[in-house]
PDB file of C-alpha atoms in Angstrom:
ATOM      1  CA  ALA A   1     115.005  84.502  84.047  1.00 73.00           C
ATOM      2  CA  GLN A   2     116.077  88.011  84.878  1.00 85.00           C
ATOM      3  CA  LYS A   3     118.353  88.336  87.847  1.00 92.00           C
ATOM      4  CA  VAL A   4     120.153  91.236  89.487  1.00 95.00           C
ATOM      5  CA  THR A   5     122.889  90.616  92.025  1.00 96.00           C
ATOM      6  CA  GLN A   6     124.308  93.247  94.326  1.00 96.00           C
ATOM      7  CA  ALA A   7     126.858  91.244  96.235  1.00 95.00           C
ATOM      8  CA  GLN A   8     127.783  94.039  98.632  1.00 96.00           C
ATOM      9  CA  THR A   9     125.175  94.115 101.361  1.00 95.00           C
ATOM     10  CA  GLU A  10     126.715  96.965 103.327  1.00 96.00           C
ATOM     11  CA  ILE A  11     129.643  99.304 102.740  1.00 97.00           C
ATOM     12  CA  SER A  12     131.110 101.913 105.066  1.00 97.00           C
ATOM     13  CA  VAL A  13     133.474 104.625 103.888  1.00 97.00           C
ATOM     14  CA  VAL A  14     134.901 107.742 105.406  1.00 97.00           C
ATOM     15  CA  GLU A  15     133.751 111.017 103.941  1.00 97.00           C
ATOM     16  CA  LYS A  16     135.635 112.088 100.798  1.00 97.00           C
ATOM     17  CA  GLU A  17     136.609 108.539  99.892  1.00 97.00           C
ATOM     18  CA  ASP A  18     135.539 107.113  96.533  1.00 97.00           C
ATOM     19  CA  VAL A  19     133.244 104.100  96.585  1.00 97.00           C
ATOM     20  CA  THR A  20     132.008 101.704  93.907  1.00 97.00           C
ATOM     21  CA  LEU A  21     128.756  99.783  94.177  1.00 98.00           C
ATOM     22  CA  ASP A  22     128.635  96.618  92.102  1.00 97.00           C
ATOM     23  CA  CYS A  23     125.713  95.329  90.063  1.00 97.00           C
ATOM     24  CA  VAL A  24     125.784  92.127  88.019  1.00 97.00           C
ATOM     25  CA  TYR A  25     122.790  91.042  86.005  1.00 96.00           C
ATOM     26  CA  GLU A  26     121.477  88.126  83.952  1.00 94.00           C
ATOM     27  CA  THR A  27     119.087  88.537  81.066  1.00 90.00           C
ATOM     28  CA  ARG A  28     118.148  86.629  77.948  1.00 88.00           C
ATOM     29  CA  ASP A  29     117.209  89.845  76.163  1.00 86.00           C
ATOM     30  CA  THR A  30     119.606  91.209  73.554  1.00 85.00           C
ATOM     31  CA  THR A  31     118.539  94.782  74.175  1.00 85.00           C
ATOM     32  CA  TYR A  32     117.557  96.050  77.565  1.00 87.00           C
ATOM     33  CA  TYR A  33     117.744  98.905  80.002  1.00 89.00           C
ATOM     34  CA  LEU A  34     119.280  99.119  83.435  1.00 92.00           C
ATOM     35  CA  PHE A  35     118.416 101.449  86.293  1.00 94.00           C
ATOM     36  CA  TRP A  36     119.875 102.695  89.558  1.00 96.00           C
ATOM     37  CA  TYR A  37     117.777 103.989  92.450  1.00 97.00           C
ATOM     38  CA  LYS A  38     118.700 105.607  95.765  1.00 97.00           C
ATOM     39  CA  GLN A  39     116.705 105.109  98.960  1.00 96.00           C
ATOM     40  CA  PRO A  40     117.738 107.569 101.700  1.00 95.00           C
ATOM     41  CA  PRO A  41     116.764 106.912 105.333  1.00 91.00           C
ATOM     42  CA  SER A  42     113.511 108.820 104.789  1.00 89.00           C
ATOM     43  CA  GLY A  43     112.304 105.889 102.677  1.00 89.00           C
ATOM     44  CA  GLU A  44     111.394 107.068  99.193  1.00 90.00           C
ATOM     45  CA  LEU A  45     113.160 105.502  96.209  1.00 94.00           C
ATOM     46  CA  VAL A  46     114.696 108.109  93.949  1.00 94.00           C
ATOM     47  CA  PHE A  47     115.409 107.320  90.319  1.00 94.00           C
ATOM     48  CA  LEU A  48     119.062 108.096  89.473  1.00 94.00           C
ATOM     49  CA  ILE A  49     119.819 106.832  85.998  1.00 92.00           C
ATOM     50  CA  ARG A  50     118.649 104.694  83.072  1.00 91.00           C
ATOM     51  CA  ARG A  51     121.062 103.238  80.542  1.00 89.00           C
ATOM     52  CA  ASN A  52     120.387 101.104  77.507  1.00 86.00           C
ATOM     53  CA  SER A  53     122.456  98.164  76.369  1.00 85.00           C
ATOM     54  CA  PHE A  54     123.435  99.881  73.122  1.00 83.00           C
ATOM     55  CA  ASP A  55     125.449 102.468  74.965  1.00 81.00           C
ATOM     56  CA  GLU A  56     128.499 101.279  76.882  1.00 79.00           C
ATOM     57  CA  GLN A  57     130.007 104.687  77.341  1.00 81.00           C
ATOM     58  CA  ASN A  58     130.532 105.709  80.923  1.00 83.00           C
ATOM     59  CA  GLU A  59     127.995 108.166  82.240  1.00 85.00           C
ATOM     60  CA  ILE A  60     129.048 110.942  84.584  1.00 86.00           C
ATOM     61  CA  SER A  61     126.812 113.247  86.555  1.00 87.00           C
ATOM     62  CA  GLY A  62     128.667 115.400  89.038  1.00 92.00           C
ATOM     63  CA  ARG A  63     130.222 113.094  91.626  1.00 94.00           C
ATOM     64  CA  TYR A  64     128.315 110.089  90.278  1.00 94.00           C
ATOM     65  CA  SER A  65     129.517 107.879  87.452  1.00 93.00           C
ATOM     66  CA  TRP A  66     128.330 104.622  85.992  1.00 92.00           C
ATOM     67  CA  ASN A  67     130.352 101.972  84.191  1.00 92.00           C
ATOM     68  CA  PHE A  68     128.366  99.629  81.976  1.00 91.00           C
ATOM     69  CA  GLN A  69     130.165  96.566  80.614  1.00 90.00           C
ATOM     70  CA  LYS A  70     128.020  94.248  78.571  1.00 89.00           C
ATOM     71  CA  SER A  71     130.819  91.659  78.272  1.00 90.00           C
ATOM     72  CA  THR A  72     130.768  91.085  82.026  1.00 93.00           C
ATOM     73  CA  SER A  73     127.066  91.881  82.527  1.00 93.00           C
ATOM     74  CA  SER A  74     127.915  94.581  85.023  1.00 94.00           C
ATOM     75  CA  PHE A  75     126.608  98.070  85.645  1.00 94.00           C
ATOM     76  CA  ASN A  76     128.657  99.560  88.458  1.00 95.00           C
ATOM     77  CA  PHE A  77     128.078 102.863  90.208  1.00 95.00           C
ATOM     78  CA  THR A  78     130.908 105.009  91.578  1.00 95.00           C
ATOM     79  CA  ILE A  79     130.556 107.929  93.947  1.00 96.00           C
ATOM     80  CA  THR A  80     133.582 110.189  93.981  1.00 96.00           C
ATOM     81  CA  ALA A  81     134.473 112.172  97.108  1.00 97.00           C
ATOM     82  CA  SER A  82     131.590 110.695  99.075  1.00 97.00           C
ATOM     83  CA  GLN A  83     129.519 112.860 101.379  1.00 97.00           C
ATOM     84  CA  VAL A  84     127.320 112.077 104.362  1.00 96.00           C
ATOM     85  CA  VAL A  85     124.255 112.840 102.233  1.00 96.00           C
ATOM     86  CA  ASP A  86     125.193 109.880 100.046  1.00 97.00           C
ATOM     87  CA  SER A  87     124.321 107.527 102.905  1.00 97.00           C
ATOM     88  CA  ALA A  88     121.446 105.439 101.571  1.00 97.00           C
ATOM     89  CA  VAL A  89     120.499 102.078 100.159  1.00 96.00           C
ATOM     90  CA  TYR A  90     121.197 101.835  96.445  1.00 97.00           C
ATOM     91  CA  PHE A  91     119.303  99.500  94.144  1.00 97.00           C
ATOM     92  CA  CYS A  92     120.122  98.286  90.661  1.00 96.00           C
ATOM     93  CA  ALA A  93     117.172  97.147  88.508  1.00 94.00           C
ATOM     94  CA  LEU A  94     116.477  95.407  85.201  1.00 92.00           C
ATOM     95  CA  PRO A  95     113.139  95.143  83.337  1.00 87.00           C
ATOM     96  CA  TYR A  96     111.395  91.787  83.118  1.00 84.00           C
ATOM     97  CA  SER A  97     111.947  89.940  79.894  1.00 76.00           C
ATOM     98  CA  GLY A  98     109.233  89.566  77.269  1.00 67.00           C
ATOM     99  CA  ALA A  99     106.942  91.796  75.273  1.00 58.00           C
ATOM    100  CA  GLY A 100     104.625  94.007  77.248  1.00 60.00           C
ATOM    101  CA  SER A 101     106.557  93.680  80.486  1.00 70.00           C
ATOM    102  CA  TYR A 102     106.768  96.834  82.556  1.00 79.00           C
ATOM    103  CA  GLN A 103     107.925  95.287  85.791  1.00 86.00           C
ATOM    104  CA  LEU A 104     111.425  95.682  87.163  1.00 89.00           C
ATOM    105  CA  THR A 105     113.597  93.102  88.855  1.00 91.00           C
ATOM    106  CA  PHE A 106     115.493  94.780  91.674  1.00 93.00           C
ATOM    107  CA  GLY A 107     118.693  93.692  93.338  1.00 95.00           C
ATOM    108  CA  LYS A 108     118.562  93.395  97.101  1.00 94.00           C
ATOM    109  CA  GLY A 109     120.370  96.685  97.505  1.00 95.00           C
ATOM    110  CA  THR A 110     123.649  97.913  98.954  1.00 96.00           C
ATOM    111  CA  LYS A 111     123.528  99.991 102.103  1.00 96.00           C
ATOM    112  CA  LEU A 112     126.156 102.719 101.969  1.00 98.00           C
ATOM    113  CA  SER A 113     127.183 104.503 105.150  1.00 98.00           C
ATOM    114  CA  VAL A 114     129.407 107.542 104.797  1.00 97.00           C
ATOM    115  CA  ILE A 115     131.095 108.374 108.073  1.00 97.00           C
ATOM    116  CA  PRO A 116     132.029 112.010 108.735  1.00 95.00           C
TER     117      PRO A 116
ATOM    118  CA  ASP B   1     108.360 116.503  88.395  1.00 68.00           C
ATOM    119  CA  VAL B   2     106.442 113.298  88.820  1.00 67.00           C
ATOM    120  CA  LYS B   3     104.565 113.157  92.074  1.00 91.00           C
ATOM    121  CA  VAL B   4     103.421 109.895  93.585  1.00 95.00           C
ATOM    122  CA  THR B   5     101.547 110.395  96.828  1.00 96.00           C
ATOM    123  CA  GLN B   6     100.785 107.687  99.338  1.00 96.00           C
ATOM    124  CA  SER B   7      98.019 108.452 101.777  1.00 91.00           C
ATOM    125  CA  SER B   8      99.906 107.642 104.981  1.00 92.00           C
ATOM    126  CA  ARG B   9     103.560 107.519 106.031  1.00 94.00           C
ATOM    127  CA  TYR B  10     102.787 105.445 109.107  1.00 96.00           C
ATOM    128  CA  LEU B  11      99.796 103.234 109.817  1.00 97.00           C
ATOM    129  CA  VAL B  12      98.952 100.929 112.716  1.00 97.00           C
ATOM    130  CA  LYS B  13      96.148  98.392 112.374  1.00 97.00           C
ATOM    131  CA  ARG B  14      94.931  95.315 114.180  1.00 97.00           C
ATOM    132  CA  THR B  15      94.925  91.702 113.074  1.00 97.00           C
ATOM    133  CA  GLY B  16      91.844  90.861 111.032  1.00 97.00           C
ATOM    134  CA  GLU B  17      91.097  94.425 109.962  1.00 97.00           C
ATOM    135  CA  LYS B  18      90.564  95.324 106.336  1.00 97.00           C
ATOM    136  CA  VAL B  19      93.261  97.825 105.429  1.00 97.00           C
ATOM    137  CA  PHE B  20      93.337 100.229 102.505  1.00 97.00           C
ATOM    138  CA  LEU B  21      96.539 101.837 101.233  1.00 98.00           C
ATOM    139  CA  GLU B  22      95.977 104.588  98.697  1.00 97.00           C
ATOM    140  CA  CYS B  23      98.307 105.889  96.008  1.00 97.00           C
ATOM    141  CA  VAL B  24      97.791 108.792  93.623  1.00 97.00           C
ATOM    142  CA  GLN B  25     100.027 109.949  90.779  1.00 96.00           C
ATOM    143  CA  ASP B  26      99.755 113.206  88.903  1.00 94.00           C
ATOM    144  CA  MET B  27     101.616 112.474  85.662  1.00 91.00           C
ATOM    145  CA  ASP B  28      99.013 110.545  83.696  1.00 92.00           C
ATOM    146  CA  HIS B  29     101.083 107.355  83.895  1.00 93.00           C
ATOM    147  CA  GLU B  30      99.475 104.192  82.569  1.00 93.00           C
ATOM    148  CA  ASN B  31     101.299 101.778  84.861  1.00 93.00           C
ATOM    149  CA  MET B  32     101.088 101.627  88.629  1.00 95.00           C
ATOM    150  CA  PHE B  33     102.734  99.202  91.037  1.00 96.00           C
ATOM    151  CA  TRP B  34     102.603  98.092  94.655  1.00 97.00           C
ATOM    152  CA  TYR B  35     105.691  96.661  96.356  1.00 96.00           C
ATOM    153  CA  ARG B  36     106.540  95.611  99.835  1.00 96.00           C
ATOM    154  CA  GLN B  37     110.031  95.980 101.216  1.00 95.00           C
ATOM    155  CA  ASP B  38     111.419  93.846 104.016  1.00 94.00           C
ATOM    156  CA  PRO B  39     114.953  93.679 105.438  1.00 89.00           C
ATOM    157  CA  GLY B  40     117.044  91.141 103.578  1.00 85.00           C
ATOM    158  CA  LEU B  41     114.346  90.506 100.979  1.00 88.00           C
ATOM    159  CA  GLY B  42     114.527  93.717  98.978  1.00 88.00           C
ATOM    160  CA  LEU B  43     111.548  94.944  96.988  1.00 92.00           C
ATOM    161  CA  ARG B  44     108.916  92.420  96.042  1.00 93.00           C
ATOM    162  CA  LEU B  45     106.110  93.181  93.630  1.00 94.00           C
ATOM    163  CA  ILE B  46     102.617  92.538  94.971  1.00 96.00           C
ATOM    164  CA  TYR B  47     100.420  93.723  92.086  1.00 96.00           C
ATOM    165  CA  PHE B  48     100.596  96.062  89.184  1.00 93.00           C
ATOM    166  CA  SER B  49      98.112  97.686  86.832  1.00 94.00           C
ATOM    167  CA  TYR B  50      98.693  98.758  83.244  1.00 91.00           C
ATOM    168  CA  ASP B  51      95.312 100.424  82.725  1.00 91.00           C
ATOM    169  CA  VAL B  52      92.133 101.370  84.526  1.00 93.00           C
ATOM    170  CA  LYS B  53      90.376  98.281  85.920  1.00 91.00           C
ATOM    171  CA  MET B  54      93.270  96.080  84.761  1.00 92.00           C
ATOM    172  CA  LYS B  55      95.553  94.296  87.198  1.00 93.00           C
ATOM    173  CA  GLU B  56      98.240  91.651  87.164  1.00 92.00           C
ATOM    174  CA  LYS B  57      99.595  89.592  90.034  1.00 94.00           C
ATOM    175  CA  GLY B  58     103.166  90.142  91.009  1.00 92.00           C
ATOM    176  CA  ASP B  59     105.419  87.826  92.967  1.00 90.00           C
ATOM    177  CA  ILE B  60     103.542  87.851  96.288  1.00 95.00           C
ATOM    178  CA  PRO B  61      99.834  88.602  95.749  1.00 96.00           C
ATOM    179  CA  GLU B  62      98.486  86.279  98.445  1.00 96.00           C
ATOM    180  CA  GLY B  63      96.512  88.138 101.090  1.00 96.00           C
ATOM    181  CA  TYR B  64      96.235  91.285  98.980  1.00 97.00           C
ATOM    182  CA  SER B  65      93.919  92.724  96.369  1.00 97.00           C
ATOM    183  CA  VAL B  66      93.985  95.953  94.384  1.00 97.00           C
ATOM    184  CA  SER B  67      91.614  98.403  92.813  1.00 97.00           C
ATOM    185  CA  ARG B  68      92.123 100.856  90.002  1.00 97.00           C
ATOM    186  CA  GLU B  69      88.928 102.706  89.164  1.00 96.00           C
ATOM    187  CA  LYS B  70      90.652 105.865  87.941  1.00 96.00           C
ATOM    188  CA  LYS B  71      93.893 106.238  86.051  1.00 96.00           C
ATOM    189  CA  GLU B  72      95.588 108.302  88.734  1.00 96.00           C
ATOM    190  CA  ARG B  73      94.665 106.142  91.731  1.00 97.00           C
ATOM    191  CA  PHE B  74      95.774 102.640  92.711  1.00 97.00           C
ATOM    192  CA  SER B  75      94.642 101.101  95.970  1.00 97.00           C
ATOM    193  CA  LEU B  76      96.131  98.154  97.816  1.00 98.00           C
ATOM    194  CA  ILE B  77      93.766  96.214 100.064  1.00 98.00           C
ATOM    195  CA  LEU B  78      94.708  93.838 102.830  1.00 97.00           C
ATOM    196  CA  GLU B  79      91.556  91.771 103.101  1.00 94.00           C
ATOM    197  CA  SER B  80      92.218  90.515 106.630  1.00 96.00           C
ATOM    198  CA  ALA B  81      95.438  91.944 107.992  1.00 97.00           C
ATOM    199  CA  SER B  82      97.908  89.601 109.626  1.00 97.00           C
ATOM    200  CA  THR B  83     101.093  90.294 111.562  1.00 97.00           C
ATOM    201  CA  ASN B  84     103.248  88.951 108.721  1.00 96.00           C
ATOM    202  CA  GLN B  85     102.008  91.823 106.594  1.00 98.00           C
ATOM    203  CA  THR B  86     103.835  94.317 108.794  1.00 98.00           C
ATOM    204  CA  SER B  87     106.151  95.952 106.284  1.00 97.00           C
ATOM    205  CA  MET B  88     107.089  99.006 104.267  1.00 96.00           C
ATOM    206  CA  TYR B  89     104.757  99.420 101.282  1.00 97.00           C
ATOM    207  CA  LEU B  90     105.857 101.372  98.237  1.00 97.00           C
ATOM    208  CA  CYS B  91     103.736 102.574  95.342  1.00 97.00           C
ATOM    209  CA  ALA B  92     105.219 103.444  91.949  1.00 96.00           C
ATOM    210  CA  SER B  93     104.071 104.586  88.537  1.00 95.00           C
ATOM    211  CA  SER B  94     105.543 104.660  85.041  1.00 92.00           C
ATOM    212  CA  LEU B  95     104.724 105.431  81.450  1.00 89.00           C
ATOM    213  CA  SER B  96     103.949 102.513  79.187  1.00 83.00           C
ATOM    214  CA  THR B  97     105.961 103.840  76.242  1.00 74.00           C
ATOM    215  CA  GLY B  98     108.451 101.155  75.310  1.00 67.00           C
ATOM    216  CA  ARG B  99     108.496  97.864  77.160  1.00 68.00           C
ATOM    217  CA  GLY B 100     110.220  98.272  80.489  1.00 70.00           C
ATOM    218  CA  ASN B 101     112.190 101.250  79.285  1.00 81.00           C
ATOM    219  CA  GLN B 102     110.590 103.832  81.439  1.00 86.00           C
ATOM    220  CA  PRO B 103     111.729 104.422  84.996  1.00 90.00           C
ATOM    221  CA  GLN B 104     109.323 103.829  87.810  1.00 93.00           C
ATOM    222  CA  HIS B 105     108.704 106.770  90.118  1.00 94.00           C
ATOM    223  CA  PHE B 106     108.027 106.005  93.742  1.00 95.00           C
ATOM    224  CA  GLY B 107     106.028 107.471  96.576  1.00 95.00           C
ATOM    225  CA  ASP B 108     107.426 108.060 100.052  1.00 93.00           C
ATOM    226  CA  GLY B 109     106.237 104.691 101.322  1.00 95.00           C
ATOM    227  CA  THR B 110     103.856 103.603 104.067  1.00 96.00           C
ATOM    228  CA  ARG B 111     105.227 101.862 107.139  1.00 96.00           C
ATOM    229  CA  LEU B 112     102.401  99.544 108.153  1.00 97.00           C
ATOM    230  CA  SER B 113     102.333  97.786 111.495  1.00 98.00           C
ATOM    231  CA  ILE B 114      99.802  95.065 112.197  1.00 97.00           C
ATOM    232  CA  LEU B 115      99.324  94.381 115.905  1.00 96.00           C
TER     233      LEU B 115
END
């Protein structure tokens, strides 16, 4: 069965610190995609990134970077020089296994608080 | 940009009422989803639909039903609201191209309180 584990329930950092959010997954699929979402206090989930299992290169987008390691089944998210606007709950997600599946399995989320 | 619109941000209803939560998307997405989000439990899928008039149960369908009469609209119905259905409800949509490869795009959520 698909499983996504975000072991860090809550993290607090001081502004400008770097922070890494961990995501570990289990899947029986040989090819798959992984996703990260951000949920600010206002409530909407915002799609951040999609990566496929063929591509283990790190992805960088501004202050955000993602490290995908298939050997350890991890897809970690790093925010460099954190800002107060980064305060949110972050979710990692993995598609259900099997043909015709469009559902996502979400981790329980990591709440990040960036303190000014 | 994809726009998923939920009819209400906040809603207060009474026990036993029939409650309708509406969701509309403007990107011609085939798939639509309803989740509820509770502290400590994360997002749990209630129902999803992959085409007009088609629906599939998610992980927690009990006490809920759905309706999809038009491609852009997906309604969640609480047949007889109970206090344990007080929650944040999130609607999402996605393309069906490629199994599970497309991101889901979410609405702003509806905070529903059942008194």
